[in-house]
Short mmCIF file of C-alpha atoms and ligand atoms in Angstrom, two decimals:
data_model
loop_
_atom_site.label_atom_id
_atom_site.label_comp_id
_atom_site.label_asym_id
_atom_site.label_seq_id
_atom_site.Cartn_x
_atom_site.Cartn_y
_atom_site.Cartn_z
CA MET A 1 -1.38 -59.78 -99.94
CA THR A 2 -0.10 -58.37 -96.63
CA SER A 3 -2.91 -57.81 -94.20
CA ILE A 4 -1.47 -57.38 -90.71
CA VAL A 5 1.81 -55.47 -90.13
CA PHE A 6 3.68 -55.21 -86.87
CA GLN A 7 6.22 -52.37 -87.17
CA ASP A 8 8.90 -52.29 -84.44
CA LEU A 9 6.18 -52.80 -81.81
CA HIS A 10 7.28 -52.17 -78.22
CA LYS A 11 5.11 -52.53 -75.13
CA GLN A 12 6.65 -51.82 -71.81
CA TYR A 13 5.16 -52.38 -68.31
CA GLY A 14 7.26 -50.32 -65.97
CA LYS A 15 10.85 -51.26 -67.03
CA PHE A 16 9.76 -54.72 -68.26
CA GLN A 17 9.63 -55.09 -72.10
CA ALA A 18 6.70 -57.39 -72.75
CA VAL A 19 7.01 -56.86 -76.50
CA ASP A 20 10.46 -55.73 -77.64
CA GLY A 21 10.59 -54.52 -81.22
CA LEU A 22 8.33 -56.95 -82.98
CA SER A 23 8.27 -56.50 -86.79
CA ALA A 24 6.37 -58.96 -89.01
CA ASN A 25 3.98 -59.16 -92.00
CA ILE A 26 1.02 -61.50 -92.00
CA GLU A 27 -0.46 -62.55 -95.29
CA ALA A 28 -4.10 -62.90 -96.32
CA GLY A 29 -5.33 -66.31 -97.47
CA ARG A 30 -2.90 -68.08 -95.10
CA ILE A 31 -2.94 -69.28 -91.51
CA THR A 32 -0.17 -67.83 -89.44
CA GLY A 33 0.78 -69.45 -86.18
CA PHE A 34 1.97 -67.13 -83.47
CA LEU A 35 4.19 -69.13 -81.10
CA GLY A 36 6.27 -68.56 -77.99
CA PRO A 37 6.74 -69.69 -74.44
CA ASN A 38 4.51 -68.50 -71.58
CA GLY A 39 5.05 -64.84 -71.01
CA ALA A 40 6.77 -64.33 -74.39
CA GLY A 41 4.41 -61.45 -75.24
CA LYS A 42 2.00 -63.00 -77.63
CA SER A 43 -1.23 -61.89 -75.95
CA THR A 44 0.30 -58.42 -75.30
CA ALA A 45 1.18 -58.01 -79.02
CA LEU A 46 -2.38 -59.13 -80.04
CA ARG A 47 -3.93 -56.72 -77.54
CA CYS A 48 -1.83 -53.85 -79.01
CA LEU A 49 -3.01 -54.96 -82.47
CA LEU A 50 -6.65 -54.86 -81.29
CA GLY A 51 -6.52 -51.42 -79.67
CA LEU A 52 -6.97 -52.85 -76.12
CA ALA A 53 -3.43 -51.83 -75.04
CA THR A 54 -1.54 -48.81 -76.21
CA PRO A 55 1.91 -49.57 -77.67
CA THR A 56 4.81 -47.83 -75.97
CA SER A 57 6.22 -47.27 -79.44
CA GLY A 58 5.90 -48.65 -82.90
CA SER A 59 2.65 -49.83 -84.41
CA ALA A 60 0.41 -52.71 -85.36
CA LEU A 61 -1.85 -52.16 -88.42
CA LEU A 62 -4.65 -54.02 -90.07
CA ASP A 63 -4.89 -53.41 -93.83
CA GLY A 64 -2.83 -50.27 -93.15
CA LYS A 65 -5.03 -48.91 -90.34
CA LYS A 66 -4.99 -48.95 -86.62
CA TYR A 67 -7.78 -50.95 -85.12
CA THR A 68 -9.25 -47.79 -83.64
CA GLN A 69 -9.50 -46.30 -87.22
CA LEU A 70 -11.57 -49.12 -88.64
CA SER A 71 -15.06 -47.96 -89.56
CA HIS A 72 -16.86 -51.29 -88.80
CA PRO A 73 -14.49 -53.13 -86.57
CA SER A 74 -16.79 -56.10 -85.72
CA ARG A 75 -17.38 -56.68 -89.46
CA GLU A 76 -13.72 -56.36 -90.40
CA VAL A 77 -11.88 -58.25 -87.62
CA GLY A 78 -13.01 -61.11 -85.43
CA ALA A 79 -11.00 -61.88 -82.31
CA VAL A 80 -10.82 -64.40 -79.54
CA LEU A 81 -8.78 -63.27 -76.57
CA ASP A 82 -7.62 -65.28 -73.58
CA THR A 83 -8.96 -62.86 -71.00
CA SER A 84 -12.25 -61.94 -72.63
CA GLY A 85 -15.44 -63.16 -71.04
CA PHE A 86 -19.21 -63.27 -71.24
CA ASN A 87 -21.86 -61.83 -68.94
CA ARG A 88 -22.30 -64.84 -66.73
CA SER A 89 -25.81 -64.25 -65.69
CA LEU A 90 -27.03 -64.11 -69.35
CA THR A 91 -27.41 -66.95 -71.78
CA GLY A 92 -25.06 -67.59 -74.61
CA ARG A 93 -27.64 -66.30 -77.11
CA GLN A 94 -28.28 -63.11 -75.17
CA ASN A 95 -24.55 -62.47 -75.07
CA LEU A 96 -24.35 -62.87 -78.81
CA LYS A 97 -27.38 -60.57 -79.33
CA ILE A 98 -25.58 -57.85 -77.37
CA MET A 99 -22.56 -58.27 -79.55
CA CYS A 100 -24.67 -58.09 -82.67
CA ALA A 101 -26.38 -54.89 -81.46
CA ALA A 102 -23.03 -53.29 -80.61
CA GLY A 103 -21.43 -54.31 -83.98
CA GLY A 104 -24.41 -53.46 -86.14
CA ILE A 105 -24.67 -57.15 -87.22
CA ASN A 106 -27.90 -58.87 -88.21
CA THR A 107 -29.00 -61.33 -85.55
CA ASP A 108 -29.77 -63.85 -88.30
CA ARG A 109 -26.09 -64.77 -87.99
CA ILE A 110 -26.52 -66.15 -84.51
CA ALA A 111 -28.45 -69.40 -85.13
CA PRO A 112 -26.16 -70.87 -87.85
CA LEU A 113 -23.08 -70.00 -85.82
CA LEU A 114 -24.42 -71.54 -82.70
CA GLU A 115 -25.16 -74.64 -84.86
CA MET A 116 -21.63 -74.60 -86.21
CA VAL A 117 -19.92 -74.45 -82.82
CA GLU A 118 -22.41 -77.06 -81.57
CA LEU A 119 -23.82 -74.91 -78.86
CA THR A 120 -27.50 -74.85 -80.01
CA PRO A 121 -28.68 -77.05 -77.12
CA ALA A 122 -26.94 -74.82 -74.54
CA ALA A 123 -27.72 -71.47 -76.16
CA ASN A 124 -30.57 -70.60 -73.77
CA LYS A 125 -28.49 -71.52 -70.67
CA ARG A 126 -26.62 -68.98 -68.69
CA THR A 127 -22.91 -68.93 -69.48
CA LYS A 128 -22.18 -69.22 -65.75
CA GLY A 129 -22.77 -72.99 -66.24
CA TYR A 130 -20.66 -73.34 -69.39
CA SER A 131 -17.51 -75.49 -69.32
CA LEU A 132 -14.14 -74.10 -70.49
CA GLY A 133 -14.66 -75.61 -73.99
CA MET A 134 -18.17 -74.29 -74.28
CA ARG A 135 -17.08 -70.79 -73.47
CA GLN A 136 -14.29 -71.16 -76.06
CA ARG A 137 -16.82 -72.30 -78.62
CA LEU A 138 -19.03 -69.30 -77.77
CA SER A 139 -15.97 -67.00 -78.22
CA LEU A 140 -15.40 -68.46 -81.66
CA ALA A 141 -19.00 -67.87 -82.57
CA ALA A 142 -18.65 -64.35 -81.35
CA ALA A 143 -15.48 -63.76 -83.46
CA LEU A 144 -17.29 -64.94 -86.55
CA LEU A 145 -20.53 -62.99 -86.03
CA GLY A 146 -19.52 -60.12 -88.33
CA ASP A 147 -18.13 -62.45 -91.01
CA PRO A 148 -14.83 -60.66 -90.82
CA GLN A 149 -12.03 -60.73 -93.30
CA ILE A 150 -9.36 -60.94 -90.56
CA LEU A 151 -9.33 -63.29 -87.58
CA VAL A 152 -7.06 -62.83 -84.48
CA LEU A 153 -7.26 -65.79 -82.27
CA ASP A 154 -5.41 -66.13 -78.99
CA GLU A 155 -5.24 -69.76 -77.99
CA PRO A 156 -8.56 -70.67 -79.67
CA ALA A 157 -8.08 -74.41 -79.10
CA ASN A 158 -7.71 -73.87 -75.36
CA GLY A 159 -10.24 -76.24 -73.63
CA LEU A 160 -11.52 -77.81 -76.84
CA ASP A 161 -11.93 -81.59 -77.04
CA PRO A 162 -10.27 -83.49 -79.95
CA ILE A 163 -13.47 -83.23 -81.96
CA GLY A 164 -13.53 -79.44 -81.32
CA ILE A 165 -9.86 -79.15 -82.28
CA ALA A 166 -10.50 -81.07 -85.55
CA TRP A 167 -13.36 -78.76 -86.59
CA LEU A 168 -11.42 -75.74 -85.64
CA ARG A 169 -8.58 -76.81 -87.87
CA GLN A 170 -11.01 -77.47 -90.72
CA MET A 171 -12.83 -74.25 -90.15
CA LEU A 172 -9.54 -72.24 -90.18
CA ARG A 173 -8.53 -73.92 -93.41
CA ASP A 174 -11.83 -73.18 -95.04
CA LEU A 175 -11.71 -69.50 -94.01
CA ALA A 176 -8.17 -69.18 -95.24
CA ASN A 177 -9.20 -70.70 -98.61
CA GLN A 178 -11.79 -67.98 -98.81
CA GLY A 179 -8.87 -65.47 -98.74
CA LYS A 180 -9.23 -64.47 -95.08
CA THR A 181 -6.31 -63.67 -92.83
CA ILE A 182 -5.86 -65.84 -89.83
CA LEU A 183 -3.40 -65.10 -87.02
CA VAL A 184 -3.65 -67.80 -84.34
CA SER A 185 -1.52 -68.25 -81.18
CA SER A 186 -1.21 -71.57 -79.58
CA HIS A 187 0.96 -73.84 -77.39
CA GLN A 188 -0.18 -77.04 -79.09
CA LEU A 189 2.81 -77.41 -81.42
CA ALA A 190 1.90 -80.81 -82.82
CA GLU A 191 -1.51 -79.48 -83.67
CA MET A 192 -0.10 -76.20 -85.10
CA GLN A 193 2.32 -78.20 -87.31
CA HIS A 194 -0.73 -79.59 -89.19
CA THR A 195 -2.77 -76.42 -89.20
CA VAL A 196 -0.56 -73.43 -90.12
CA ASP A 197 1.11 -72.18 -93.30
CA ASP A 198 3.45 -69.62 -91.74
CA VAL A 199 4.86 -69.22 -88.19
CA LEU A 200 6.08 -66.37 -86.08
CA ILE A 201 7.99 -67.38 -83.02
CA ILE A 202 8.72 -64.90 -80.22
CA ASN A 203 10.66 -65.22 -77.00
CA GLN A 204 11.01 -62.57 -74.28
CA GLY A 205 9.17 -60.09 -76.51
CA LYS A 206 11.61 -60.57 -79.53
CA LEU A 207 10.90 -62.25 -82.85
CA ILE A 208 13.22 -65.22 -83.22
CA ALA A 209 11.84 -67.01 -86.29
CA ASP A 210 9.47 -66.12 -89.01
CA GLY A 211 8.39 -67.57 -92.40
CA PRO A 212 6.67 -70.50 -94.05
CA ILE A 213 6.56 -73.51 -91.67
CA ALA A 214 8.73 -75.74 -94.00
CA GLN A 215 11.39 -73.10 -94.16
CA VAL A 216 11.44 -72.62 -90.39
CA THR A 217 11.45 -76.25 -89.38
CA GLN A 218 13.80 -77.49 -92.09
CA GLY A 219 12.42 -81.01 -91.91
CA ARG A 220 12.35 -81.21 -88.10
CA SER A 221 9.19 -81.35 -86.09
CA LEU A 222 7.80 -77.95 -85.08
CA GLU A 223 8.29 -78.98 -81.43
CA ASP A 224 12.01 -79.73 -81.87
CA THR A 225 12.49 -76.52 -83.88
CA PHE A 226 10.66 -74.58 -81.15
CA LEU A 227 12.56 -76.06 -78.27
CA SER A 228 15.98 -75.46 -79.90
CA LEU A 229 15.04 -71.88 -80.82
CA VAL A 230 13.89 -70.90 -77.36
CA GLY A 231 16.88 -72.68 -75.85
CA ALA A 232 14.94 -75.05 -73.66
CA GLY A 233 15.27 -78.76 -73.06
CA LYS A 234 19.06 -78.70 -73.38
CA MET B 1 -27.57 -45.88 -81.99
CA ASN B 2 -26.23 -49.50 -82.17
CA LEU B 3 -24.30 -48.94 -78.99
CA ILE B 4 -27.27 -47.52 -77.16
CA LYS B 5 -29.30 -50.60 -78.19
CA ALA B 6 -26.52 -52.87 -76.87
CA GLU B 7 -26.54 -50.96 -73.55
CA PHE B 8 -30.25 -51.24 -73.21
CA LEU B 9 -29.99 -55.06 -73.76
CA LYS B 10 -27.22 -55.15 -71.06
CA LEU B 11 -29.56 -53.32 -68.68
CA PHE B 12 -32.78 -55.20 -69.40
CA TYR B 13 -31.59 -58.78 -69.92
CA PRO B 14 -30.20 -59.46 -66.46
CA ARG B 15 -32.69 -60.43 -63.73
CA ARG B 16 -30.56 -58.44 -61.27
CA THR B 17 -31.99 -55.26 -62.79
CA TYR B 18 -35.45 -56.33 -61.72
CA GLY B 19 -34.18 -57.23 -58.27
CA ILE B 20 -32.81 -53.72 -57.93
CA LEU B 21 -36.17 -52.28 -59.03
CA LEU B 22 -37.96 -54.40 -56.45
CA ALA B 23 -35.51 -53.20 -53.74
CA ALA B 24 -36.14 -49.59 -54.75
CA ILE B 25 -39.92 -50.15 -54.58
CA ALA B 26 -39.56 -51.95 -51.23
CA ILE B 27 -37.64 -49.05 -49.61
CA SER B 28 -40.11 -46.47 -50.97
CA VAL B 29 -43.14 -48.37 -49.84
CA LEU B 30 -41.73 -49.05 -46.37
CA GLY B 31 -40.81 -45.46 -45.79
CA ALA B 32 -44.06 -44.07 -47.19
CA ALA B 33 -46.33 -46.58 -45.48
CA PHE B 34 -44.82 -46.29 -41.94
CA THR B 35 -44.32 -42.54 -41.78
CA PRO B 36 -47.99 -41.74 -41.07
CA TYR B 37 -47.81 -44.12 -38.11
CA ALA B 38 -44.57 -42.49 -36.87
CA LEU B 39 -45.86 -38.99 -37.22
CA SER B 40 -49.15 -39.84 -35.52
CA LYS B 41 -47.12 -40.97 -32.53
CA ILE B 42 -44.40 -38.49 -32.25
CA GLY B 43 -46.60 -35.78 -33.73
CA SER B 44 -49.14 -35.90 -30.96
CA GLY B 45 -48.99 -32.51 -29.44
CA MET B 46 -45.71 -31.84 -31.30
CA ALA B 47 -44.84 -29.91 -34.43
CA MET B 48 -45.89 -32.50 -37.00
CA PRO B 49 -49.43 -33.79 -36.69
CA LEU B 50 -51.15 -35.19 -39.74
CA THR B 51 -53.47 -32.23 -39.67
CA ASN B 52 -50.56 -30.22 -40.93
CA ALA B 53 -50.51 -30.31 -44.76
CA ALA B 54 -46.70 -30.06 -44.79
CA ALA B 55 -46.54 -33.27 -42.75
CA ILE B 56 -48.56 -35.00 -45.41
CA ASP B 57 -46.11 -33.84 -48.04
CA SER B 58 -43.30 -35.29 -45.98
CA VAL B 59 -45.10 -38.64 -45.87
CA TYR B 60 -45.33 -38.68 -49.73
CA SER B 61 -41.70 -37.54 -49.93
CA LYS B 62 -40.56 -40.86 -48.34
CA ALA B 63 -41.54 -42.49 -51.63
CA LEU B 64 -38.45 -40.92 -53.20
CA ALA B 65 -36.00 -43.03 -51.22
CA GLY B 66 -35.35 -45.35 -54.10
CA TYR B 67 -32.78 -42.96 -55.62
CA ILE B 68 -30.10 -44.94 -53.78
CA PHE B 69 -30.78 -47.89 -56.07
CA ALA B 70 -30.55 -45.61 -59.10
CA VAL B 71 -26.89 -45.10 -58.11
CA ILE B 72 -26.45 -48.88 -58.13
CA ILE B 73 -27.89 -49.09 -61.61
CA GLY B 74 -25.29 -46.58 -62.75
CA VAL B 75 -22.41 -48.30 -60.92
CA LEU B 76 -23.23 -51.71 -62.40
CA THR B 77 -23.54 -50.28 -65.95
CA VAL B 78 -19.74 -49.81 -65.85
CA THR B 79 -18.38 -52.36 -63.27
CA SER B 80 -20.25 -55.38 -64.74
CA GLU B 81 -18.06 -55.02 -67.89
CA PHE B 82 -14.94 -55.42 -65.80
CA ASN B 83 -16.45 -58.05 -63.47
CA ASN B 84 -17.47 -60.21 -66.37
CA HIS B 85 -14.48 -59.34 -68.68
CA THR B 86 -16.94 -58.14 -71.28
CA ALA B 87 -15.12 -54.80 -71.58
CA ILE B 88 -12.96 -56.47 -74.20
CA ALA B 89 -15.94 -57.37 -76.42
CA THR B 90 -17.40 -53.88 -75.86
CA TYR B 91 -14.20 -52.10 -76.93
CA LEU B 92 -13.58 -54.49 -79.83
CA ALA B 93 -16.98 -53.49 -81.24
CA ALA B 94 -16.38 -49.81 -80.48
CA PRO B 95 -12.66 -49.02 -80.09
CA LYS B 96 -13.24 -45.34 -79.70
CA ARG B 97 -13.79 -45.69 -76.06
CA TRP B 98 -15.87 -42.56 -75.43
CA GLN B 99 -18.56 -44.07 -77.76
CA PRO B 100 -19.64 -46.99 -75.51
CA MET B 101 -19.18 -44.74 -72.47
CA LEU B 102 -21.59 -42.23 -73.91
CA ALA B 103 -24.06 -44.96 -74.65
CA LYS B 104 -23.71 -46.15 -71.06
CA ILE B 105 -24.33 -42.59 -69.80
CA ILE B 106 -27.45 -42.18 -71.83
CA VAL B 107 -28.87 -45.63 -70.91
CA ALA B 108 -27.93 -45.26 -67.22
CA ALA B 109 -29.69 -41.88 -67.04
CA ILE B 110 -32.85 -43.25 -68.59
CA GLY B 111 -32.70 -46.44 -66.54
CA GLY B 112 -32.10 -44.64 -63.28
CA ALA B 113 -34.89 -42.10 -63.96
CA LEU B 114 -37.39 -44.89 -64.81
CA LEU B 115 -36.38 -46.86 -61.84
CA ASN B 116 -36.89 -44.07 -59.43
CA LEU B 117 -40.15 -43.01 -61.10
CA VAL B 118 -41.68 -46.41 -60.76
CA ALA B 119 -40.55 -46.85 -57.21
CA THR B 120 -41.79 -43.34 -56.33
CA LEU B 121 -45.23 -43.86 -57.88
CA VAL B 122 -45.67 -47.18 -56.09
CA GLY B 123 -44.44 -45.56 -52.84
CA MET B 124 -46.76 -42.58 -53.17
CA GLY B 125 -49.67 -45.00 -53.85
CA SER B 126 -48.84 -46.81 -50.62
CA ALA B 127 -48.64 -43.49 -48.73
CA ALA B 128 -52.12 -42.53 -50.05
CA TYR B 129 -53.35 -45.95 -48.90
CA ALA B 130 -51.67 -45.72 -45.47
CA LEU B 131 -53.14 -42.21 -44.90
CA THR B 132 -56.68 -43.52 -45.37
CA PHE B 133 -56.28 -45.15 -41.92
CA TYR B 134 -55.87 -41.69 -40.35
CA PRO B 135 -59.13 -39.75 -40.46
CA GLU B 136 -57.38 -36.60 -39.19
CA ALA B 137 -54.98 -36.57 -42.19
CA VAL B 138 -55.47 -33.61 -44.46
CA ALA B 139 -54.72 -33.20 -48.19
CA PRO B 140 -51.08 -32.58 -49.20
CA ALA B 141 -49.97 -28.97 -49.42
CA SER B 142 -48.55 -29.20 -52.93
CA ASN B 143 -49.23 -31.19 -56.06
CA VAL B 144 -47.19 -34.13 -54.74
CA TRP B 145 -48.00 -36.61 -57.56
CA LEU B 146 -46.69 -34.38 -60.29
CA ASP B 147 -43.95 -32.59 -58.38
CA PHE B 148 -42.45 -35.70 -56.83
CA SER B 149 -42.63 -37.55 -60.14
CA LEU B 150 -40.51 -34.89 -61.71
CA VAL B 151 -38.18 -34.93 -58.80
CA ALA B 152 -37.93 -38.73 -59.06
CA LEU B 153 -37.02 -38.55 -62.73
CA LEU B 154 -34.38 -35.90 -62.19
CA THR B 155 -32.79 -37.44 -59.05
CA GLY B 156 -32.98 -40.91 -60.54
CA ALA B 157 -31.15 -39.81 -63.71
CA VAL B 158 -28.49 -37.74 -61.92
CA LEU B 159 -27.81 -40.24 -59.14
CA SER B 160 -27.38 -43.01 -61.75
CA LEU B 161 -24.86 -40.84 -63.61
CA ILE B 162 -22.99 -40.31 -60.35
CA GLY B 163 -23.01 -44.06 -60.13
CA VAL B 164 -21.48 -44.33 -63.61
CA GLY B 165 -18.67 -42.07 -62.49
CA ILE B 166 -18.06 -44.06 -59.33
CA GLY B 167 -18.03 -47.27 -61.32
CA ALA B 168 -15.56 -45.89 -63.81
CA LEU B 169 -13.27 -44.60 -61.13
CA ILE B 170 -13.35 -47.61 -58.86
CA ARG B 171 -14.04 -50.43 -61.40
CA ASN B 172 -14.19 -53.08 -58.69
CA GLN B 173 -17.85 -53.95 -58.45
CA ASN B 174 -18.13 -54.91 -54.75
CA ALA B 175 -16.03 -51.95 -53.69
CA ALA B 176 -18.05 -49.51 -55.85
CA VAL B 177 -21.42 -50.82 -54.65
CA SER B 178 -20.40 -50.93 -51.02
CA ILE B 179 -18.89 -47.40 -51.03
CA SER B 180 -22.05 -46.11 -52.78
CA PHE B 181 -24.32 -47.75 -50.13
CA VAL B 182 -22.28 -46.72 -47.13
CA TRP B 183 -22.07 -43.17 -48.45
CA LEU B 184 -25.74 -42.70 -49.27
CA PHE B 185 -27.35 -44.72 -46.59
CA LEU B 186 -25.14 -43.60 -43.68
CA ILE B 187 -22.73 -40.75 -44.19
CA ASP B 188 -24.80 -38.67 -46.50
CA ARG B 189 -27.92 -39.02 -44.32
CA ILE B 190 -26.17 -38.31 -41.07
CA LEU B 191 -24.57 -35.17 -42.60
CA ALA B 192 -27.94 -34.06 -43.99
CA VAL B 193 -29.63 -34.26 -40.57
CA LEU B 194 -26.94 -33.55 -38.08
CA PHE B 195 -24.57 -31.26 -40.06
CA VAL B 196 -26.86 -29.43 -42.31
CA ASP B 197 -24.18 -26.83 -43.18
CA VAL B 198 -22.33 -29.50 -45.06
CA GLY B 199 -25.14 -31.95 -45.76
CA LYS B 200 -27.28 -29.43 -47.64
CA TYR B 201 -24.76 -29.46 -50.42
CA LEU B 202 -24.67 -33.29 -50.68
CA PRO B 203 -27.03 -35.58 -52.55
CA THR B 204 -29.45 -36.43 -49.74
CA GLY B 205 -29.70 -32.75 -48.74
CA LEU B 206 -30.23 -31.68 -52.31
CA VAL B 207 -32.89 -34.29 -52.92
CA THR B 208 -34.59 -32.93 -49.77
CA SER B 209 -34.37 -29.39 -51.20
CA LEU B 210 -35.99 -30.53 -54.38
CA MET B 211 -39.01 -31.83 -52.57
CA ASN B 212 -39.56 -28.29 -51.41
CA LEU B 213 -40.99 -29.47 -48.02
CA LYS B 214 -41.90 -26.72 -45.52
CA PHE B 215 -41.73 -27.86 -41.99
CA ASN B 216 -39.83 -27.30 -38.79
CA TYR B 217 -39.62 -30.24 -36.46
CA THR B 218 -37.97 -30.10 -33.17
CA GLY B 219 -37.43 -33.51 -31.55
CA PRO B 220 -35.55 -34.92 -28.71
CA VAL B 221 -32.77 -36.43 -30.83
CA VAL B 222 -32.93 -34.66 -34.17
CA SER B 223 -34.49 -31.49 -35.35
CA VAL B 224 -35.26 -30.76 -38.93
CA ASN B 225 -35.97 -27.36 -40.33
CA THR B 226 -36.40 -27.54 -44.08
CA GLY B 227 -35.56 -23.82 -44.18
CA ASP B 228 -31.92 -24.79 -43.56
CA TYR B 229 -31.75 -26.51 -46.98
CA LEU B 230 -31.13 -24.88 -50.33
CA GLU B 231 -34.00 -23.59 -52.35
CA PRO B 232 -35.21 -26.01 -55.07
CA TRP B 233 -33.65 -24.36 -58.08
CA PRO B 234 -30.15 -23.82 -56.75
CA ALA B 235 -30.38 -27.41 -55.45
CA THR B 236 -31.36 -28.61 -58.96
CA GLY B 237 -28.38 -26.75 -60.44
CA LEU B 238 -25.96 -28.22 -57.95
CA LEU B 239 -27.22 -31.75 -58.38
CA VAL B 240 -26.98 -31.50 -62.13
CA ALA B 241 -23.48 -30.13 -61.75
CA TYR B 242 -22.51 -33.15 -59.68
CA GLY B 243 -23.87 -35.35 -62.41
CA ALA B 244 -21.84 -33.51 -65.01
CA VAL B 245 -18.59 -33.80 -62.98
CA PHE B 246 -19.08 -37.64 -62.53
CA VAL B 247 -19.96 -37.99 -66.24
CA LEU B 248 -16.81 -36.13 -67.17
CA ALA B 249 -14.72 -38.31 -64.88
CA ALA B 250 -16.24 -41.46 -66.46
CA LEU B 251 -15.40 -40.18 -69.98
CA LEU B 252 -11.83 -39.17 -69.03
CA THR B 253 -10.89 -42.32 -67.14
CA THR B 254 -12.03 -44.73 -69.86
CA ASN B 255 -9.87 -43.30 -72.50
CA ARG B 256 -6.31 -44.14 -71.51
CA ARG B 257 -6.13 -47.32 -69.51
CA ASP B 258 -5.35 -50.64 -71.06
CA ILE B 259 -8.13 -53.26 -70.98
CA ASP B 260 -7.36 -56.64 -69.59
N1 ATP C 301 -1.02 -55.53 -67.64
C1 ATP C 301 0.21 -56.02 -67.36
N2 ATP C 301 1.01 -55.46 -66.44
C2 ATP C 301 2.25 -55.93 -66.25
N3 ATP C 301 2.85 -56.96 -66.85
C3 ATP C 301 2.18 -57.49 -67.86
C4 ATP C 301 0.81 -57.07 -68.13
N4 ATP C 301 0.36 -57.91 -69.12
C5 ATP C 301 1.36 -58.73 -69.48
N5 ATP C 301 2.40 -58.51 -68.64
C6 ATP C 301 3.65 -59.26 -68.70
O1 ATP C 301 4.13 -59.27 -70.15
C7 ATP C 301 4.68 -60.48 -70.36
C8 ATP C 301 4.04 -61.06 -71.57
O2 ATP C 301 2.71 -61.53 -71.27
P1 ATP C 301 1.73 -62.12 -72.37
O3 ATP C 301 0.44 -62.39 -71.71
O4 ATP C 301 1.77 -61.26 -73.56
O5 ATP C 301 2.47 -63.52 -72.72
P2 ATP C 301 2.06 -64.63 -73.67
O6 ATP C 301 3.02 -64.83 -74.62
O7 ATP C 301 0.59 -64.43 -74.14
O8 ATP C 301 2.02 -65.84 -72.57
P3 ATP C 301 1.11 -67.16 -72.56
O9 ATP C 301 1.64 -68.16 -73.47
O10 ATP C 301 1.31 -67.64 -71.12
O11 ATP C 301 -0.31 -66.77 -72.81
C9 ATP C 301 4.52 -61.37 -69.14
O12 ATP C 301 5.77 -61.38 -68.45
C10 ATP C 301 3.53 -60.72 -68.31
O13 ATP C 301 3.73 -60.83 -66.95
MG1 MG C 302 -1.23 -65.33 -73.74
#
């Protein structure tokens, strides 16, 4: 079942095309890797999808709706974004409580999620003192608060240690098996090769490859495929 | 309702909020407690002895000085979201951007009103205490406790809303807080005293009007004749109009811009 649709999405900053006609379908029950070099337009496309940036033209829809048309966004879509943050003078738990209040989510969800991301011992410390990986874990807990059907994750493995990456992979697989839609961007190609079912590869704002991972890689490693597609390393 | 609750948590969780409250109380108490001393000195043989009931009103009126910190409450309501990059989480939970902004407006108005009320009551308490040291002091001319509490609620709410507008327009926390301070502590006060024709239409002048003080003090450096200011009701109307303009600015600016 198609869950996220990009339709000829364009996002222009001045004369610069950050996203240049992206069209793609993302299926439920599968993990889709969103790949591309630095500055390719991944975060920009995801921000358009989540209503944080306004597309110049085209659209990005979740179950046929714009993000701004969702009736309970926090319970329908969970997101981790590279530039999002927490109130640094508040504790991890207080930050999550604010998100629960805003999203109309029961605070009972907080304790088990903190346990799952292994932040229970740090939950009552101010996030000012969190490491990069701890902030990332808190972001993942925040994305899952509303038990959403769709997850949009921009570089969720950023800053995670190998143990964290392993549980992230397992968690994404479990969630996909429950029929949820997972769109995840990353630079860690070796890791992505073992995690994702489908890939979307963009370069300079344009889609350059799209499909099940086996079909895109044709027996090569994801890294080799990626480098030859984006024309680097020659 | 959810969003209003979230905004209340954002206001009441940080320790900073209580620091701002303490600062507001401090400035109210300082002004109110030292004015009797100042008046008893400069007032001797001049226009403002403590035997003049209007002078006693002006002592109590110093307790209202905390409104400057109500502006800071309003500013921070908006700028802390950009400062901490929590705007993303806020707009992911409520993508129709006027909704969280409306929640901020409601919470900032209540927060600013409460802050100013608490600071004013503590300040008036210290004014009453300070006046016990001056046997010549008479009773206030008006019902200062009730009147100034109402003025505190109104000015706290409106000034906080002006802060919300400033925060939404400027977004940079340090810049917005500095500009608010410099404006209200310096420029606005100077205009209110030295250039009354302009100053009477600005916040400090309007707050002065609302206190409805009646005195005419001629000093070597500055002279203040409360008759130069607007009457309380037109001043109330103008102050509320300022609040409305800044609220409108806050609602309009949040709608279009991309969130980083
Ligand atoms: N607000 C903005 N104003 C101007 N240019 C922008 C803005 N946001 C992004 N860009 C530009 O758009 C391009 C795409 O940026 P984007 O962040 O989407 O890339 P990305 O694929 O996420 O890269 P990375 O892998 O480094 O995270 C970049 O060239 C960037 O400089
Ligand atoms: Mg990015």
